[in-house]
PDB file of C-alpha atoms in Angstrom:
ATOM      1  CA  UNK A1221       0.000   0.000   0.000  1.00 97.00           C
ATOM      2  CA  UNK A1222       0.991   3.630  -0.525  1.00 99.00           C
ATOM      3  CA  UNK A1223       0.330   5.774   2.537  1.00 99.00           C
ATOM      4  CA  UNK A1224       0.036   9.497   1.768  1.00 99.00           C
ATOM      5  CA  UNK A1225       0.089  11.676   4.887  1.00 99.00           C
ATOM      6  CA  UNK A1226      -1.269  15.233   4.976  1.00 99.00           C
ATOM      7  CA  UNK A1227      -0.561  17.555   7.940  1.00 99.00           C
ATOM      8  CA  UNK A1228      -2.791  19.992   9.785  1.00 97.00           C
ATOM      9  CA  UNK A1229      -2.530  23.751  10.282  1.00 97.00           C
ATOM     10  CA  UNK A1230       0.917  25.267  10.759  1.00 98.00           C
ATOM     11  CA  UNK A1231       2.546  21.843  10.257  1.00 99.00           C
ATOM     12  CA  UNK A1232       4.601  20.363   7.445  1.00 98.00           C
ATOM     13  CA  UNK A1233       5.140  16.796   6.351  1.00 98.00           C
ATOM     14  CA  UNK A1234       7.751  16.499   9.120  1.00 99.00           C
ATOM     15  CA  UNK A1235       5.011  15.866  11.690  1.00 99.00           C
ATOM     16  CA  UNK A1236       4.218  12.537  10.026  1.00 99.00           C
ATOM     17  CA  UNK A1237       7.813  11.281   9.744  1.00 99.00           C
ATOM     18  CA  UNK A1238       7.767   9.144  12.936  1.00 99.00           C
ATOM     19  CA  UNK A1239       4.562   7.362  11.908  1.00 99.00           C
ATOM     20  CA  UNK A1240       5.699   7.147   8.288  1.00 99.00           C
ATOM     21  CA  UNK A1241       8.923   5.400   9.272  1.00 99.00           C
ATOM     22  CA  UNK A1242       6.946   2.786  11.172  1.00 99.00           C
ATOM     23  CA  UNK A1243       4.606   2.293   8.220  1.00 99.00           C
ATOM     24  CA  UNK A1244       7.630   1.759   5.970  1.00 99.00           C
ATOM     25  CA  UNK A1245       9.097  -0.711   8.450  1.00 98.00           C
ATOM     26  CA  UNK A1246       5.875  -2.698   8.066  1.00 98.00           C
ATOM     27  CA  UNK A1247       6.542  -3.032   4.335  1.00 98.00           C
ATOM     28  CA  UNK A1248       4.499  -0.190   2.871  1.00 98.00           C
ATOM     29  CA  UNK A1249       5.439   3.017   1.058  1.00 99.00           C
ATOM     30  CA  UNK A1250       4.925   6.315   2.881  1.00 99.00           C
ATOM     31  CA  UNK A1251       4.828   9.883   1.564  1.00 99.00           C
ATOM     32  CA  UNK A1252       4.474  12.920   3.846  1.00 99.00           C
ATOM     33  CA  UNK A1253       3.205  15.985   2.004  1.00 99.00           C
ATOM     34  CA  UNK A1254       3.809  19.610   2.932  1.00 99.00           C
ATOM     35  CA  UNK A1255       1.044  21.831   1.608  1.00 99.00           C
ATOM     36  CA  UNK A1256       1.981  24.975  -0.361  1.00 98.00           C
ATOM     37  CA  UNK A1257       3.044  27.870   1.831  1.00 98.00           C
ATOM     38  CA  UNK A1258       4.044  25.708   4.786  1.00 98.00           C
ATOM     39  CA  UNK A1259       7.646  24.883   3.924  1.00 96.00           C
ATOM     40  CA  UNK A1260      10.445  27.194   5.014  1.00 93.00           C
ATOM     41  CA  UNK A1261      10.979  29.726   2.226  1.00 94.00           C
ATOM     42  CA  UNK A1262       7.522  29.297   0.653  1.00 97.00           C
ATOM     43  CA  UNK A1263       5.524  32.407  -0.207  1.00 97.00           C
ATOM     44  CA  UNK A1264       2.057  31.908   1.337  1.00 97.00           C
ATOM     45  CA  UNK A1265       0.584  35.096  -0.105  1.00 97.00           C
ATOM     46  CA  UNK A1266      -2.741  34.588  -1.841  1.00 96.00           C
ATOM     47  CA  UNK A1267      -2.991  30.837  -1.315  1.00 98.00           C
ATOM     48  CA  UNK A1268      -6.528  29.443  -1.145  1.00 98.00           C
ATOM     49  CA  UNK A1269      -8.003  26.130  -0.040  1.00 98.00           C
ATOM     50  CA  UNK A1270      -8.155  25.064  -3.693  1.00 98.00           C
ATOM     51  CA  UNK A1271      -4.351  25.228  -3.801  1.00 99.00           C
ATOM     52  CA  UNK A1272      -4.112  22.715  -0.952  1.00 99.00           C
ATOM     53  CA  UNK A1273      -6.586  20.393  -2.666  1.00 98.00           C
ATOM     54  CA  UNK A1274      -4.751  20.705  -5.983  1.00 99.00           C
ATOM     55  CA  UNK A1275      -1.436  19.875  -4.304  1.00 99.00           C
ATOM     56  CA  UNK A1276      -2.736  16.607  -2.851  1.00 99.00           C
ATOM     57  CA  UNK A1277      -4.193  15.589  -6.207  1.00 99.00           C
ATOM     58  CA  UNK A1278      -1.032  16.597  -8.069  1.00 99.00           C
ATOM     59  CA  UNK A1279       1.299  14.673  -5.768  1.00 99.00           C
ATOM     60  CA  UNK A1280      -0.726  11.468  -6.006  1.00 99.00           C
ATOM     61  CA  UNK A1281      -0.986  11.753  -9.790  1.00 99.00           C
ATOM     62  CA  UNK A1282       2.626  12.905 -10.297  1.00 98.00           C
ATOM     63  CA  UNK A1283       3.903   9.843  -8.481  1.00 98.00           C
ATOM     64  CA  UNK A1284       1.282   7.682 -10.248  1.00 98.00           C
ATOM     65  CA  UNK A1285       0.264   6.183  -6.917  1.00 99.00           C
ATOM     66  CA  UNK A1286      -2.367   3.463  -6.706  1.00 98.00           C
ATOM     67  CA  UNK A1287      -3.753   1.567  -3.711  1.00 98.00           C
ATOM     68  CA  UNK A1288      -3.402   4.757  -1.687  1.00 99.00           C
ATOM     69  CA  UNK A1289      -4.277   5.069   1.978  1.00 99.00           C
ATOM     70  CA  UNK A1290      -4.871   8.813   2.271  1.00 98.00           C
ATOM     71  CA  UNK A1291      -4.285   9.995   5.840  1.00 99.00           C
ATOM     72  CA  UNK A1292      -5.062  13.437   7.239  1.00 98.00           C
ATOM     73  CA  UNK A1293      -4.550  15.114  10.604  1.00 98.00           C
ATOM     74  CA  UNK A1294      -6.614  17.970  12.010  1.00 97.00           C
ATOM     75  CA  UNK A1295      -7.318  20.596   9.299  1.00 96.00           C
ATOM     76  CA  UNK A1296      -6.168  18.124   6.627  1.00 98.00           C
ATOM     77  CA  UNK A1297      -9.604  16.540   6.795  1.00 96.00           C
ATOM     78  CA  UNK A1298     -10.778  19.519   4.736  1.00 96.00           C
ATOM     79  CA  UNK A1299      -8.451  19.358   1.696  1.00 97.00           C
ATOM     80  CA  UNK A1300      -8.607  15.563   1.720  1.00 96.00           C
ATOM     81  CA  UNK A1301     -12.388  15.811   1.431  1.00 95.00           C
ATOM     82  CA  UNK A1302     -11.888  18.058  -1.587  1.00 96.00           C
ATOM     83  CA  UNK A1303      -9.293  15.796  -3.193  1.00 97.00           C
ATOM     84  CA  UNK A1304     -11.143  12.485  -2.923  1.00 96.00           C
ATOM     85  CA  UNK A1305     -13.605  13.006  -5.816  1.00 94.00           C
ATOM     86  CA  UNK A1306     -10.679  13.674  -8.176  1.00 96.00           C
ATOM     87  CA  UNK A1307      -8.516  10.687  -7.217  1.00 97.00           C
ATOM     88  CA  UNK A1308     -11.080   8.194  -5.918  1.00 96.00           C
ATOM     89  CA  UNK A1309      -9.988   5.578  -8.453  1.00 96.00           C
ATOM     90  CA  UNK A1310      -6.481   5.622  -6.943  1.00 98.00           C
ATOM     91  CA  UNK A1311      -7.598   5.278  -3.326  1.00 98.00           C
ATOM     92  CA  UNK A1312      -7.922   2.114  -1.261  1.00 97.00           C
ATOM     93  CA  UNK A1313      -8.764   3.630   2.131  1.00 98.00           C
ATOM     94  CA  UNK A1314      -9.323   6.977   3.839  1.00 98.00           C
ATOM     95  CA  UNK A1315      -7.946   7.538   7.328  1.00 98.00           C
ATOM     96  CA  UNK A1316      -8.355  10.543   9.576  1.00 98.00           C
ATOM     97  CA  UNK A1317      -6.470  11.198  12.797  1.00 99.00           C
ATOM     98  CA  UNK A1318      -8.145  13.699  15.136  1.00 98.00           C
ATOM     99  CA  UNK A1319      -9.260  15.447  11.974  1.00 97.00           C
ATOM    100  CA  UNK A1320     -11.947  17.959  11.152  1.00 95.00           C
ATOM    101  CA  UNK A1321     -14.655  16.624   8.834  1.00 94.00           C
ATOM    102  CA  UNK A1322     -16.295  19.578   7.069  1.00 92.00           C
ATOM    103  CA  UNK A1323     -19.943  20.030   6.320  1.00 91.00           C
ATOM    104  CA  UNK A1324     -20.749  21.231   2.833  1.00 92.00           C
ATOM    105  CA  UNK A1325     -19.941  24.946   2.423  1.00 93.00           C
ATOM    106  CA  UNK A1326     -18.567  25.188   5.983  1.00 92.00           C
ATOM    107  CA  UNK A1327     -15.052  26.536   6.407  1.00 94.00           C
ATOM    108  CA  UNK A1328     -12.701  25.516   9.175  1.00 93.00           C
ATOM    109  CA  UNK A1329     -12.993  29.044  10.578  1.00 95.00           C
ATOM    110  CA  UNK A1330     -16.787  28.876  10.658  1.00 93.00           C
ATOM    111  CA  UNK A1331     -16.672  25.533  12.451  1.00 90.00           C
ATOM    112  CA  UNK A1332     -14.584  27.072  15.226  1.00 90.00           C
ATOM    113  CA  UNK A1333     -17.387  29.505  16.058  1.00 90.00           C
ATOM    114  CA  UNK A1334     -18.145  33.147  15.211  1.00 93.00           C
ATOM    115  CA  UNK A1335     -15.718  34.675  17.717  1.00 94.00           C
ATOM    116  CA  UNK A1336     -12.771  32.597  16.537  1.00 92.00           C
ATOM    117  CA  UNK A1337     -13.766  33.052  12.900  1.00 94.00           C
ATOM    118  CA  UNK A1338     -13.777  36.830  13.358  1.00 96.00           C
ATOM    119  CA  UNK A1339     -10.336  36.695  14.980  1.00 94.00           C
ATOM    120  CA  UNK A1340      -8.977  34.585  12.118  1.00 96.00           C
ATOM    121  CA  UNK A1341     -10.389  36.990   9.536  1.00 96.00           C
ATOM    122  CA  UNK A1342      -8.913  39.999  11.347  1.00 97.00           C
ATOM    123  CA  UNK A1343      -5.548  38.271  11.693  1.00 96.00           C
ATOM    124  CA  UNK A1344      -5.448  37.400   8.000  1.00 97.00           C
ATOM    125  CA  UNK A1345      -6.479  40.908   6.977  1.00 96.00           C
ATOM    126  CA  UNK A1346      -3.778  42.498   9.126  1.00 96.00           C
ATOM    127  CA  UNK A1347      -1.015  40.110   8.085  1.00 96.00           C
ATOM    128  CA  UNK A1348       1.285  41.215   5.223  1.00 96.00           C
ATOM    129  CA  UNK A1349       1.188  37.718   3.727  1.00 97.00           C
ATOM    130  CA  UNK A1350      -2.317  36.712   4.827  1.00 97.00           C
ATOM    131  CA  UNK A1351      -1.244  34.064   7.328  1.00 98.00           C
ATOM    132  CA  UNK A1352      -2.321  32.934  10.788  1.00 97.00           C
ATOM    133  CA  UNK A1353       0.402  32.014  13.306  1.00 96.00           C
ATOM    134  CA  UNK A1354       0.003  29.600  16.205  1.00 96.00           C
ATOM    135  CA  UNK A1355       1.169  30.918  19.572  1.00 96.00           C
ATOM    136  CA  UNK A1356       3.010  28.833  22.145  1.00 98.00           C
ATOM    137  CA  UNK A1357       0.214  29.099  24.714  1.00 98.00           C
ATOM    138  CA  UNK A1358      -2.225  27.415  22.331  1.00 97.00           C
ATOM    139  CA  UNK A1359       0.239  24.690  21.401  1.00 98.00           C
ATOM    140  CA  UNK A1360       1.182  23.930  24.998  1.00 98.00           C
ATOM    141  CA  UNK A1361      -2.305  24.310  26.459  1.00 98.00           C
ATOM    142  CA  UNK A1362      -4.537  22.726  23.811  1.00 97.00           C
ATOM    143  CA  UNK A1363      -2.463  20.728  21.330  1.00 98.00           C
ATOM    144  CA  UNK A1364       0.202  19.211  23.598  1.00 98.00           C
ATOM    145  CA  UNK A1365      -1.140  19.747  27.109  1.00 98.00           C
ATOM    146  CA  UNK A1366       0.810  17.962  29.871  1.00 96.00           C
ATOM    147  CA  UNK A1367       3.667  17.021  27.535  1.00 98.00           C
ATOM    148  CA  UNK A1368       7.253  18.007  28.489  1.00 97.00           C
ATOM    149  CA  UNK A1369       7.921  21.692  27.839  1.00 98.00           C
ATOM    150  CA  UNK A1370      11.151  20.911  25.984  1.00 98.00           C
ATOM    151  CA  UNK A1371       9.172  18.829  23.483  1.00 98.00           C
ATOM    152  CA  UNK A1372       6.484  21.489  23.205  1.00 98.00           C
ATOM    153  CA  UNK A1373       9.103  24.125  22.389  1.00 98.00           C
ATOM    154  CA  UNK A1374      10.808  21.886  19.841  1.00 98.00           C
ATOM    155  CA  UNK A1375       7.520  21.366  17.999  1.00 98.00           C
ATOM    156  CA  UNK A1376       6.698  25.071  18.277  1.00 98.00           C
ATOM    157  CA  UNK A1377       9.979  25.957  16.574  1.00 98.00           C
ATOM    158  CA  UNK A1378       8.993  23.762  13.621  1.00 98.00           C
ATOM    159  CA  UNK A1379       5.651  25.461  12.997  1.00 98.00           C
ATOM    160  CA  UNK A1380       4.934  27.817  10.085  1.00 98.00           C
ATOM    161  CA  UNK A1381       2.182  30.465   9.861  1.00 98.00           C
ATOM    162  CA  UNK A1382      -0.890  29.046   8.114  1.00 98.00           C
ATOM    163  CA  UNK A1383      -2.119  30.513   4.808  1.00 98.00           C
ATOM    164  CA  UNK A1384      -5.374  32.164   5.807  1.00 98.00           C
ATOM    165  CA  UNK A1385      -7.289  31.092   2.721  1.00 98.00           C
ATOM    166  CA  UNK A1386      -6.942  27.471   3.753  1.00 98.00           C
ATOM    167  CA  UNK A1387      -9.113  27.997   6.820  1.00 97.00           C
ATOM    168  CA  UNK A1388     -11.403  30.743   5.526  1.00 97.00           C
ATOM    169  CA  UNK A1389     -12.507  28.904   2.376  1.00 98.00           C
ATOM    170  CA  UNK A1390     -15.155  26.173   2.260  1.00 96.00           C
ATOM    171  CA  UNK A1391     -15.771  23.162   0.025  1.00 95.00           C
ATOM    172  CA  UNK A1392     -18.826  22.502  -2.108  1.00 91.00           C
ATOM    173  CA  UNK A1393     -18.469  18.742  -2.541  1.00 86.00           C
ATOM    174  CA  UNK A1394     -20.431  15.615  -1.700  1.00 77.00           C
ATOM    175  CA  UNK A1395     -19.768  13.765   1.539  1.00 74.00           C
ATOM    176  CA  UNK A1396     -17.023  11.153   1.535  1.00 77.00           C
ATOM    177  CA  UNK A1397     -19.446   8.291   2.136  1.00 68.00           C
ATOM    178  CA  UNK A1398     -20.778   8.711  -1.408  1.00 67.00           C
ATOM    179  CA  UNK A1399     -17.516   7.380  -2.879  1.00 79.00           C
ATOM    180  CA  UNK A1400     -17.803   3.892  -1.389  1.00 87.00           C
ATOM    181  CA  UNK A1401     -14.308   3.876   0.116  1.00 94.00           C
ATOM    182  CA  UNK A1402     -13.551   2.297   3.492  1.00 96.00           C
ATOM    183  CA  UNK A1403     -13.004   4.976   6.122  1.00 97.00           C
ATOM    184  CA  UNK A1404     -11.212   4.926   9.474  1.00 98.00           C
ATOM    185  CA  UNK A1405     -11.317   7.690  12.069  1.00 98.00           C
ATOM    186  CA  UNK A1406      -8.596   7.593  14.734  1.00 99.00           C
ATOM    187  CA  UNK A1407      -9.064   9.853  17.748  1.00 98.00           C
ATOM    188  CA  UNK A1408      -6.517  10.812  20.400  1.00 98.00           C
ATOM    189  CA  UNK A1409      -7.834  10.094  23.881  1.00 98.00           C
ATOM    190  CA  UNK A1410      -6.706  13.457  25.306  1.00 97.00           C
ATOM    191  CA  UNK A1411      -7.464  15.640  22.293  1.00 97.00           C
ATOM    192  CA  UNK A1412      -9.063  18.938  23.333  1.00 97.00           C
ATOM    193  CA  UNK A1413      -8.248  20.885  20.170  1.00 95.00           C
ATOM    194  CA  UNK A1414     -10.953  19.757  17.754  1.00 93.00           C
ATOM    195  CA  UNK A1415     -13.663  22.082  16.465  1.00 85.00           C
ATOM    196  CA  UNK A1416     -16.317  19.536  17.497  1.00 89.00           C
ATOM    197  CA  UNK A1417     -16.296  16.356  19.596  1.00 92.00           C
ATOM    198  CA  UNK A1418     -14.344  13.615  17.853  1.00 94.00           C
ATOM    199  CA  UNK A1419     -17.246  11.191  18.168  1.00 95.00           C
ATOM    200  CA  UNK A1420     -19.451  13.660  16.299  1.00 95.00           C
ATOM    201  CA  UNK A1421     -16.849  14.177  13.573  1.00 95.00           C
ATOM    202  CA  UNK A1422     -16.471  10.426  13.094  1.00 96.00           C
ATOM    203  CA  UNK A1423     -20.251  10.106  12.894  1.00 95.00           C
ATOM    204  CA  UNK A1424     -20.249  12.477   9.912  1.00 93.00           C
ATOM    205  CA  UNK A1425     -18.343   9.709   8.127  1.00 94.00           C
ATOM    206  CA  UNK A1426     -20.666   6.995   9.400  1.00 93.00           C
ATOM    207  CA  UNK A1427     -18.011   5.360  11.596  1.00 96.00           C
ATOM    208  CA  UNK A1428     -17.062   4.987  15.251  1.00 97.00           C
ATOM    209  CA  UNK A1429     -13.719   6.479  16.324  1.00 98.00           C
ATOM    210  CA  UNK A1430     -10.764   4.227  17.082  1.00 98.00           C
ATOM    211  CA  UNK A1431      -9.113   5.547  20.231  1.00 98.00           C
ATOM    212  CA  UNK A1432      -5.346   5.978  20.506  1.00 98.00           C
ATOM    213  CA  UNK A1433      -3.320   7.436  23.393  1.00 98.00           C
ATOM    214  CA  UNK A1434      -2.055  10.992  23.442  1.00 98.00           C
ATOM    215  CA  UNK A1435      -3.110  14.533  22.608  1.00 98.00           C
ATOM    216  CA  UNK A1436      -3.763  16.288  19.306  1.00 98.00           C
ATOM    217  CA  UNK A1437      -0.059  15.821  18.496  1.00 99.00           C
ATOM    218  CA  UNK A1438       0.042  12.078  19.187  1.00 98.00           C
ATOM    219  CA  UNK A1439       1.704  11.397  15.833  1.00 98.00           C
ATOM    220  CA  UNK A1440       4.801  12.927  17.460  1.00 98.00           C
ATOM    221  CA  UNK A1441       4.400  11.688  21.037  1.00 98.00           C
ATOM    222  CA  UNK A1442       2.872   8.235  20.447  1.00 98.00           C
ATOM    223  CA  UNK A1443       3.955   7.168  16.935  1.00 99.00           C
ATOM    224  CA  UNK A1444       4.147   3.471  17.831  1.00 99.00           C
ATOM    225  CA  UNK A1445       0.551   3.292  18.986  1.00 99.00           C
ATOM    226  CA  UNK A1446      -0.778   5.489  16.194  1.00 99.00           C
ATOM    227  CA  UNK A1447       1.066   3.580  13.476  1.00 99.00           C
ATOM    228  CA  UNK A1448      -0.097   0.264  14.916  1.00 98.00           C
ATOM    229  CA  UNK A1449      -3.735   1.371  14.971  1.00 98.00           C
ATOM    230  CA  UNK A1450      -3.483   2.895  11.500  1.00 99.00           C
ATOM    231  CA  UNK A1451      -2.046  -0.271   9.994  1.00 98.00           C
ATOM    232  CA  UNK A1452      -4.477  -2.540  11.825  1.00 98.00           C
ATOM    233  CA  UNK A1453      -7.554  -0.688  10.651  1.00 98.00           C
ATOM    234  CA  UNK A1454      -6.486   0.117   7.081  1.00 98.00           C
ATOM    235  CA  UNK A1455      -4.472  -2.855   5.841  1.00 93.00           C
ATOM    236  CA  UNK A1456      -5.017  -5.379   8.605  1.00 82.00           C
ATOM    237  CA  UNK A1457      -1.658  -5.093  10.348  1.00 59.00           C
TER     238      UNK A1457
END
């Protein structure tokens, strides 16, 4: 199988490397994508959600990948949802880890509530390159709560401001269940960062969540357990 990993807001493909290495050790191929604007040196100005969707599609097609297990974390549930209709014939399984599952025409910002959405819009409008940074207090208090501060600061130093269009734009596509692909939703036991309860998000896909230890950043703190659960529920081990 070909595992294609997509990161969440402010993250690059690096966040999936520990899990990807374990997937490769199990005999599969693994590719960790970094969405446009989120690599060091990228220009994020003017990027929209469509650019993230296009990048996922392009990378799968450019590599001519088949039997793909498409895996998304957090915000990545949005561009994955947009990419699936265009590459469905190349996909074998969809997997989400503590990921947002969008409703039709609902942006990530809208899902976070009107107050947060207004803050995101104001931040984007006031930013020279239209990005949204993640502050250390949010990372340490909501994404990696109770983890060692040294690890929190290491992860924080790897983050990149998020192109605002990615979280302000919405998708107008059918739900993933219409494509007939098997779907797995993995949920971190201590995740407090999601826009809605993980059980509710999994229910939008018609599945029950598979629980794994850790916080929203469990792919970095618990890669063994996450990789094991991912392999078990997508390819049978």
